[in-house]
PDB file of C-alpha atoms in Angstrom:
ATOM      1  CA  MET Z   1      24.486 -10.554   9.781  1.00 38.00           C
ATOM      2  CA  HIS Z   2      24.412 -13.800  12.139  1.00 41.00           C
ATOM      3  CA  THR Z   3      26.973 -13.477  15.090  1.00 39.00           C
ATOM      4  CA  PRO Z   4      27.915 -17.373  16.035  1.00 39.00           C
ATOM      5  CA  ASN Z   5      29.698 -16.039  19.433  1.00 43.00           C
ATOM      6  CA  ARG Z   6      26.201 -14.101  21.019  1.00 40.00           C
ATOM      7  CA  SER Z   7      24.994 -15.442  24.058  1.00 43.00           C
ATOM      8  CA  ALA Z   8      21.997 -17.427  23.969  1.00 42.00           C
ATOM      9  CA  SER Z   9      20.216 -13.991  25.851  1.00 45.00           C
ATOM     10  CA  GLY Z  10      21.001 -11.895  23.689  1.00 47.00           C
ATOM     11  CA  GLY Z  11      20.038 -13.792  20.508  1.00 49.00           C
ATOM     12  CA  ARG Z  12      16.701 -14.057  22.417  1.00 44.00           C
ATOM     13  CA  VAL Z  13      16.173 -10.562  22.852  1.00 46.00           C
ATOM     14  CA  ARG Z  14      17.164  -9.858  19.580  1.00 50.00           C
ATOM     15  CA  LEU Z  15      15.066 -12.171  17.682  1.00 47.00           C
ATOM     16  CA  THR Z  16      11.802 -11.016  20.387  1.00 45.00           C
ATOM     17  CA  VAL Z  17      12.886  -7.107  19.058  1.00 46.00           C
ATOM     18  CA  LEU Z  18      12.741  -8.048  15.235  1.00 50.00           C
ATOM     19  CA  ILE Z  19       9.859 -10.130  15.722  1.00 45.00           C
ATOM     20  CA  ALA Z  20       7.952  -7.044  17.473  1.00 47.00           C
ATOM     21  CA  LEU Z  21       9.399  -4.984  14.529  1.00 46.00           C
ATOM     22  CA  LEU Z  22       8.106  -6.776  11.822  1.00 51.00           C
ATOM     23  CA  VAL Z  23       4.593  -6.853  13.356  1.00 44.00           C
ATOM     24  CA  ALA Z  24       4.530  -3.194  14.057  1.00 44.00           C
ATOM     25  CA  VAL Z  25       5.263  -2.282  10.627  1.00 44.00           C
ATOM     26  CA  THR Z  26       3.024  -5.084   9.200  1.00 44.00           C
ATOM     27  CA  MET Z  27       0.194  -3.402  11.070  1.00 40.00           C
ATOM     28  CA  GLY Z  28       0.588  -0.010  10.174  1.00 46.00           C
ATOM     29  CA  PRO Z  29      -1.342   3.448  11.252  1.00 42.00           C
ATOM     30  CA  VAL Z  30      -5.234   2.380  11.693  1.00 39.00           C
ATOM     31  CA  ASP Z  31      -7.534   5.201  11.770  1.00 40.00           C
ATOM     32  CA  ASN Z  32     -10.474   3.263  13.783  1.00 36.00           C
ATOM     33  CA  ALA Z  33     -12.594   6.656  13.676  1.00 37.00           C
ATOM     34  CA  ALA Z  34     -12.878   6.550  10.137  1.00 41.00           C
ATOM     35  CA  ALA Z  35     -14.457   3.028  10.390  1.00 46.00           C
ATOM     36  CA  ALA Z  36     -13.903   3.078   6.158  1.00 68.00           C
ATOM     37  CA  PRO Z  37     -10.276   2.656   4.900  1.00 84.00           C
ATOM     38  CA  TYR Z  38      -7.861   0.927   6.665  1.00 85.00           C
ATOM     39  CA  THR Z  39      -5.244   3.658   7.302  1.00 87.00           C
ATOM     40  CA  SER Z  40      -5.707   7.452   7.167  1.00 91.00           C
ATOM     41  CA  HIS Z  41      -3.948   7.872   3.705  1.00 95.00           C
ATOM     42  CA  PHE Z  42      -6.974   8.598   1.754  1.00 95.00           C
ATOM     43  CA  ASP Z  43      -8.713  11.166   4.182  1.00 95.00           C
ATOM     44  CA  GLU Z  44      -7.426  14.041   2.322  1.00 95.00           C
ATOM     45  CA  LEU Z  45      -9.031  12.309  -0.865  1.00 96.00           C
ATOM     46  CA  ILE Z  46     -12.191  11.237   0.496  1.00 96.00           C
ATOM     47  CA  THR Z  47     -13.138  15.203   1.915  1.00 95.00           C
ATOM     48  CA  GLU Z  48     -12.257  16.571  -1.919  1.00 96.00           C
ATOM     49  CA  LEU Z  49     -14.647  14.101  -3.308  1.00 97.00           C
ATOM     50  CA  GLU Z  50     -17.312  14.893  -0.606  1.00 96.00           C
ATOM     51  CA  SER Z  51     -16.722  18.480  -1.202  1.00 96.00           C
ATOM     52  CA  ARG Z  52     -17.337  18.117  -4.848  1.00 96.00           C
ATOM     53  CA  SER Z  53     -20.770  16.312  -4.340  1.00 97.00           C
ATOM     54  CA  ALA Z  54     -22.209  18.613  -2.170  1.00 97.00           C
ATOM     55  CA  ALA Z  55     -21.433  21.513  -4.644  1.00 96.00           C
ATOM     56  CA  LEU Z  56     -23.351  19.825  -7.523  1.00 97.00           C
ATOM     57  CA  GLN Z  57     -26.101  19.054  -5.221  1.00 95.00           C
ATOM     58  CA  GLY Z  58     -29.310  20.458  -6.399  1.00 94.00           C
ATOM     59  CA  SER Z  59     -27.979  21.025  -9.786  1.00 95.00           C
ATOM     60  CA  THR Z  60     -30.384  20.102 -12.614  1.00 94.00           C
ATOM     61  CA  SER Z  61     -27.815  19.658 -15.266  1.00 96.00           C
ATOM     62  CA  LYS Z  62     -27.369  16.613 -16.927  1.00 96.00           C
ATOM     63  CA  ALA Z  63     -23.832  16.810 -16.626  1.00 95.00           C
ATOM     64  CA  ASP Z  64     -23.576  17.482 -13.026  1.00 96.00           C
ATOM     65  CA  VAL Z  65     -25.923  15.077 -12.433  1.00 96.00           C
ATOM     66  CA  LYS Z  66     -24.177  12.279 -14.091  1.00 96.00           C
ATOM     67  CA  ARG Z  67     -20.671  13.765 -12.493  1.00 96.00           C
ATOM     68  CA  ARG Z  68     -22.755  13.362  -8.958  1.00 97.00           C
ATOM     69  CA  LYS Z  69     -23.572  10.215  -9.084  1.00 97.00           C
ATOM     70  CA  GLY Z  70     -20.081   8.927 -10.041  1.00 97.00           C
ATOM     71  CA  LEU Z  71     -18.562  11.005  -7.126  1.00 97.00           C
ATOM     72  CA  ASP Z  72     -21.141   9.272  -4.786  1.00 97.00           C
ATOM     73  CA  LYS Z  73     -20.374   5.681  -6.062  1.00 97.00           C
ATOM     74  CA  VAL Z  74     -16.450   6.032  -5.233  1.00 97.00           C
ATOM     75  CA  LEU Z  75     -17.768   7.752  -2.015  1.00 96.00           C
ATOM     76  CA  GLU Z  76     -19.658   4.695  -1.190  1.00 96.00           C
ATOM     77  CA  ALA Z  77     -16.605   2.261  -1.776  1.00 94.00           C
ATOM     78  CA  PHE Z  78     -14.702   3.806   0.457  1.00 94.00           C
ATOM     79  CA  ALA Z  79     -17.121   4.051   2.694  1.00 94.00           C
ATOM     80  CA  LYS Z  80     -17.207  -0.028   3.221  1.00 90.00           C
ATOM     81  CA  THR Z  81     -15.058  -0.574   6.115  1.00 89.00           C
ATOM     82  CA  SER Z  82     -11.740  -2.180   5.184  1.00 89.00           C
ATOM     83  CA  LYS Z  83     -10.182  -5.007   6.316  1.00 86.00           C
ATOM     84  CA  GLY Z  84      -6.821  -4.009   5.639  1.00 92.00           C
ATOM     85  CA  PRO Z  85      -4.698  -2.430   2.918  1.00 93.00           C
ATOM     86  CA  ASP Z  86      -4.950  -4.919   0.089  1.00 93.00           C
ATOM     87  CA  HIS Z  87      -8.994  -3.754   0.290  1.00 93.00           C
ATOM     88  CA  ASP Z  88      -7.981   0.027   0.194  1.00 94.00           C
ATOM     89  CA  LEU Z  89      -5.744  -0.759  -2.772  1.00 96.00           C
ATOM     90  CA  LYS Z  90      -7.839  -2.395  -4.813  1.00 96.00           C
ATOM     91  CA  VAL Z  91     -10.784   0.287  -3.870  1.00 96.00           C
ATOM     92  CA  ALA Z  92      -8.243   2.987  -4.870  1.00 96.00           C
ATOM     93  CA  ALA Z  93      -7.499   1.674  -8.569  1.00 97.00           C
ATOM     94  CA  LYS Z  94     -11.151   1.243  -8.963  1.00 96.00           C
ATOM     95  CA  ALA Z  95     -11.581   5.175  -7.542  1.00 96.00           C
ATOM     96  CA  ALA Z  96      -8.554   6.228  -9.989  1.00 96.00           C
ATOM     97  CA  LYS Z  97     -10.478   4.672 -12.877  1.00 96.00           C
ATOM     98  CA  ALA Z  98     -13.727   6.095 -12.142  1.00 97.00           C
ATOM     99  CA  LEU Z  99     -12.505   9.745 -11.646  1.00 96.00           C
ATOM    100  CA  ALA Z 100      -9.916   9.759 -14.674  1.00 94.00           C
ATOM    101  CA  LYS Z 101     -13.398   9.466 -16.645  1.00 95.00           C
ATOM    102  CA  LEU Z 102     -15.131  11.904 -14.339  1.00 95.00           C
ATOM    103  CA  TYR Z 103     -12.112  14.109 -14.398  1.00 93.00           C
ATOM    104  CA  PRO Z 104     -10.131  13.472 -17.383  1.00 90.00           C
ATOM    105  CA  ASP Z 105      -8.216  16.903 -17.269  1.00 88.00           C
ATOM    106  CA  GLU Z 106      -7.176  16.124 -13.923  1.00 88.00           C
ATOM    107  CA  LEU Z 107      -6.855  12.693 -13.751  1.00 85.00           C
ATOM    108  CA  VAL Z 108      -4.253  12.503 -16.424  1.00 75.00           C
ATOM    109  CA  PRO Z 109      -1.581   9.315 -17.577  1.00 66.00           C
ATOM    110  CA  GLN Z 110       1.123   9.606 -15.420  1.00 59.00           C
ATOM    111  CA  ASP Z 111       3.634  11.105 -18.097  1.00 56.00           C
ATOM    112  CA  GLY Z 112       1.185  13.767 -18.609  1.00 55.00           C
ATOM    113  CA  ASP Z 113       1.059  17.310 -16.760  1.00 55.00           C
ATOM    114  CA  ALA Z 114      -1.053  17.408 -14.021  1.00 51.00           C
ATOM    115  CA  GLU Z 115       0.765  20.140 -12.188  1.00 55.00           C
ATOM    116  CA  GLY Z 116      -1.998  21.856  -9.973  1.00 56.00           C
ATOM    117  CA  ALA Z 117      -4.696  19.057 -10.736  1.00 71.00           C
ATOM    118  CA  THR Z 118      -5.800  18.414  -7.236  1.00 89.00           C
ATOM    119  CA  LEU Z 119      -7.629  15.116  -7.508  1.00 92.00           C
ATOM    120  CA  HIS Z 120      -4.443  13.546  -9.620  1.00 92.00           C
ATOM    121  CA  ASP Z 121      -2.165  15.008  -6.635  1.00 91.00           C
ATOM    122  CA  LEU Z 122      -4.210  13.805  -3.683  1.00 94.00           C
ATOM    123  CA  VAL Z 123      -4.631  10.201  -5.427  1.00 95.00           C
ATOM    124  CA  GLU Z 124      -0.755  10.208  -5.798  1.00 93.00           C
ATOM    125  CA  LEU Z 125      -0.393  11.332  -2.313  1.00 94.00           C
ATOM    126  CA  ALA Z 126      -2.360   8.219  -0.815  1.00 96.00           C
ATOM    127  CA  LEU Z 127      -0.891   5.727  -3.092  1.00 96.00           C
ATOM    128  CA  ALA Z 128       2.881   7.539  -2.033  1.00 96.00           C
ATOM    129  CA  ARG Z 129       1.843   6.699   1.448  1.00 96.00           C
ATOM    130  CA  CYS Z 130       0.956   3.305   0.589  1.00 96.00           C
ATOM    131  CA  ASP Z 131       4.075   3.026  -1.260  1.00 97.00           C
ATOM    132  CA  GLY Z 132       5.924   4.023   1.702  1.00 96.00           C
ATOM    133  CA  ASP Z 133       4.079   1.454   4.063  1.00 96.00           C
ATOM    134  CA  ILE Z 134       5.469  -1.306   1.367  1.00 97.00           C
ATOM    135  CA  ARG Z 135       8.676  -0.172   1.559  1.00 97.00           C
ATOM    136  CA  SER Z 136       8.924  -0.083   5.482  1.00 96.00           C
ATOM    137  CA  LEU Z 137       7.728  -3.451   5.335  1.00 95.00           C
ATOM    138  CA  ALA Z 138      10.251  -4.770   3.288  1.00 96.00           C
ATOM    139  CA  LEU Z 139      13.060  -3.287   5.338  1.00 96.00           C
ATOM    140  CA  ALA Z 140      11.578  -4.773   8.392  1.00 95.00           C
ATOM    141  CA  ALA Z 141      11.624  -8.167   6.664  1.00 95.00           C
ATOM    142  CA  GLN Z 142      15.108  -7.587   4.997  1.00 95.00           C
ATOM    143  CA  ALA Z 143      16.342  -6.964   8.428  1.00 95.00           C
ATOM    144  CA  VAL Z 144      14.943 -10.522   9.931  1.00 93.00           C
ATOM    145  CA  VAL Z 145      16.308 -12.433   6.949  1.00 93.00           C
ATOM    146  CA  ASN Z 146      19.912 -10.368   7.215  1.00 92.00           C
ATOM    147  CA  SER Z 147      19.550 -11.758  11.029  1.00 89.00           C
ATOM    148  CA  ALA Z 148      18.765 -15.354  10.562  1.00 85.00           C
ATOM    149  CA  PRO Z 149      21.336 -18.159  10.875  1.00 83.00           C
ATOM    150  CA  ALA Z 150      24.445 -18.218   8.288  1.00 81.00           C
ATOM    151  CA  GLY Z 151      24.145 -21.618   6.399  1.00 80.00           C
ATOM    152  CA  LYS Z 152      21.902 -23.248   3.959  1.00 85.00           C
ATOM    153  CA  CYS Z 153      18.030 -22.193   4.558  1.00 87.00           C
ATOM    154  CA  LYS Z 154      15.050 -22.338   2.281  1.00 89.00           C
ATOM    155  CA  ALA Z 155      13.284 -20.068   4.301  1.00 90.00           C
ATOM    156  CA  ARG Z 156      15.848 -17.366   3.680  1.00 91.00           C
ATOM    157  CA  ASP Z 157      16.152 -17.768   0.216  1.00 92.00           C
ATOM    158  CA  LYS Z 158      12.329 -17.770  -0.399  1.00 94.00           C
ATOM    159  CA  ALA Z 159      12.105 -14.922   1.660  1.00 94.00           C
ATOM    160  CA  GLN Z 160      15.054 -13.172  -0.107  1.00 95.00           C
ATOM    161  CA  ALA Z 161      13.173 -13.750  -3.197  1.00 96.00           C
ATOM    162  CA  ALA Z 162      10.301 -12.351  -1.962  1.00 97.00           C
ATOM    163  CA  LEU Z 163      11.904  -9.152  -1.085  1.00 97.00           C
ATOM    164  CA  ASP Z 164      13.631  -8.978  -4.348  1.00 97.00           C
ATOM    165  CA  ASP Z 165      10.288  -9.455  -6.230  1.00 97.00           C
ATOM    166  CA  ILE Z 166       9.121  -6.215  -4.260  1.00 97.00           C
ATOM    167  CA  THR Z 167      12.104  -4.226  -5.199  1.00 97.00           C
ATOM    168  CA  ALA Z 168      11.221  -4.705  -8.530  1.00 98.00           C
ATOM    169  CA  GLN Z 169       7.539  -4.376  -8.290  1.00 97.00           C
ATOM    170  CA  LEU Z 170       7.881  -1.029  -6.802  1.00 97.00           C
ATOM    171  CA  SER Z 171      10.783   0.203  -9.358  1.00 97.00           C
ATOM    172  CA  ALA Z 172       8.199  -0.575 -12.104  1.00 97.00           C
ATOM    173  CA  LEU Z 173       5.226   1.529 -11.297  1.00 96.00           C
ATOM    174  CA  SER Z 174       7.221   4.562 -12.628  1.00 92.00           C
ATOM    175  CA  GLY Z 175       6.311   3.217 -15.947  1.00 92.00           C
ATOM    176  CA  LEU Z 176       2.931   2.454 -15.424  1.00 93.00           C
ATOM    177  CA  PRO Z 177       0.514   4.210 -17.673  1.00 92.00           C
ATOM    178  CA  SER Z 178      -2.017   5.349 -14.969  1.00 93.00           C
ATOM    179  CA  LEU Z 179      -2.592   5.860 -10.703  1.00 94.00           C
ATOM    180  CA  ALA Z 180      -5.221   3.132 -11.110  1.00 96.00           C
ATOM    181  CA  HIS Z 181      -2.315   0.852 -12.691  1.00 96.00           C
ATOM    182  CA  VAL Z 182      -0.141   2.098  -9.983  1.00 97.00           C
ATOM    183  CA  ALA Z 183      -2.758   1.056  -7.125  1.00 97.00           C
ATOM    184  CA  THR Z 184      -3.029  -2.441  -8.470  1.00 97.00           C
ATOM    185  CA  GLY Z 185       0.721  -2.700  -8.892  1.00 97.00           C
ATOM    186  CA  LEU Z 186       1.120  -1.602  -4.939  1.00 98.00           C
ATOM    187  CA  GLY Z 187      -1.381  -4.324  -3.980  1.00 97.00           C
ATOM    188  CA  LYS Z 188       0.512  -7.087  -5.658  1.00 97.00           C
ATOM    189  CA  ALA Z 189       3.781  -5.594  -3.937  1.00 97.00           C
ATOM    190  CA  HIS Z 190       1.983  -5.622  -0.938  1.00 97.00           C
ATOM    191  CA  LYS Z 191       0.829  -9.026  -1.194  1.00 96.00           C
ATOM    192  CA  ARG Z 192       4.360 -10.138  -1.765  1.00 96.00           C
ATOM    193  CA  ALA Z 193       5.097  -8.019   1.193  1.00 96.00           C
ATOM    194  CA  VAL Z 194       3.142 -10.140   3.708  1.00 95.00           C
ATOM    195  CA  GLN Z 195       4.712 -13.535   1.859  1.00 94.00           C
ATOM    196  CA  ALA Z 196       8.374 -12.014   3.009  1.00 94.00           C
ATOM    197  CA  GLN Z 197       6.950 -11.188   6.516  1.00 93.00           C
ATOM    198  CA  GLY Z 198       5.880 -15.013   6.763  1.00 93.00           C
ATOM    199  CA  LEU Z 199       8.878 -16.150   5.176  1.00 92.00           C
ATOM    200  CA  ALA Z 200      11.227 -14.267   7.264  1.00 92.00           C
ATOM    201  CA  GLY Z 201       9.758 -15.180  10.603  1.00 91.00           C
ATOM    202  CA  LYS Z 202      10.592 -18.841   9.430  1.00 91.00           C
ATOM    203  CA  ALA Z 203      14.463 -18.285   8.544  1.00 89.00           C
ATOM    204  CA  LEU Z 204      14.910 -17.108  12.248  1.00 84.00           C
ATOM    205  CA  GLY Z 205      14.063 -20.942  12.803  1.00 85.00           C
ATOM    206  CA  CYS Z 206      16.935 -22.193  10.530  1.00 83.00           C
ATOM    207  CA  ALA Z 207      19.549 -24.142  11.747  1.00 77.00           C
ATOM    208  CA  PRO Z 208      23.469 -22.437  12.146  1.00 76.00           C
ATOM    209  CA  ASP Z 209      26.233 -23.939  10.414  1.00 62.00           C
ATOM    210  CA  ARG Z 210      28.365 -25.689  12.978  1.00 59.00           C
TER     211      ARG Z 210
END
């Protein structure tokens, strides 16, 4: 929390560190070499889909041809250069929905038995990483909010409300019916986290009580 008697220079240094932390967490790990998803969270999933598509190449079975076309469509979506996590999560939601139709035995509902199901595990892993990024961003924003000057401050109140929303949104993910729904829920939580970041920065400009 705010310390009224801290020195001005100390306050400036702490403010700079907090803002730098918030920016660093927001940026997240970027894999420019991939030139597709914003982060490398989906690399293992993409590799698995590429392997499955290649294995079906040359097959004349109608079922195999249909499945390969479906896989290639998902891969095409992932191949588009992303502008950020929101894009990744939209693609992930569509991919999870499409893969559930292509591999219904592997992409089961969240409360189903998917033990040993490779695709389910890989989608779940990618989304868990996105979840971790959002939580890290929220924690960094919370640290900034906690360091805002004591007293009345609408920006701080709005930032805290946004952070409370994020906590509720992430807690609700386990009750969603599918991984596609989870990806969509994470997208909403990420957007709220970005809003919380901006509000947290404004909260630092609030005037302290005298």
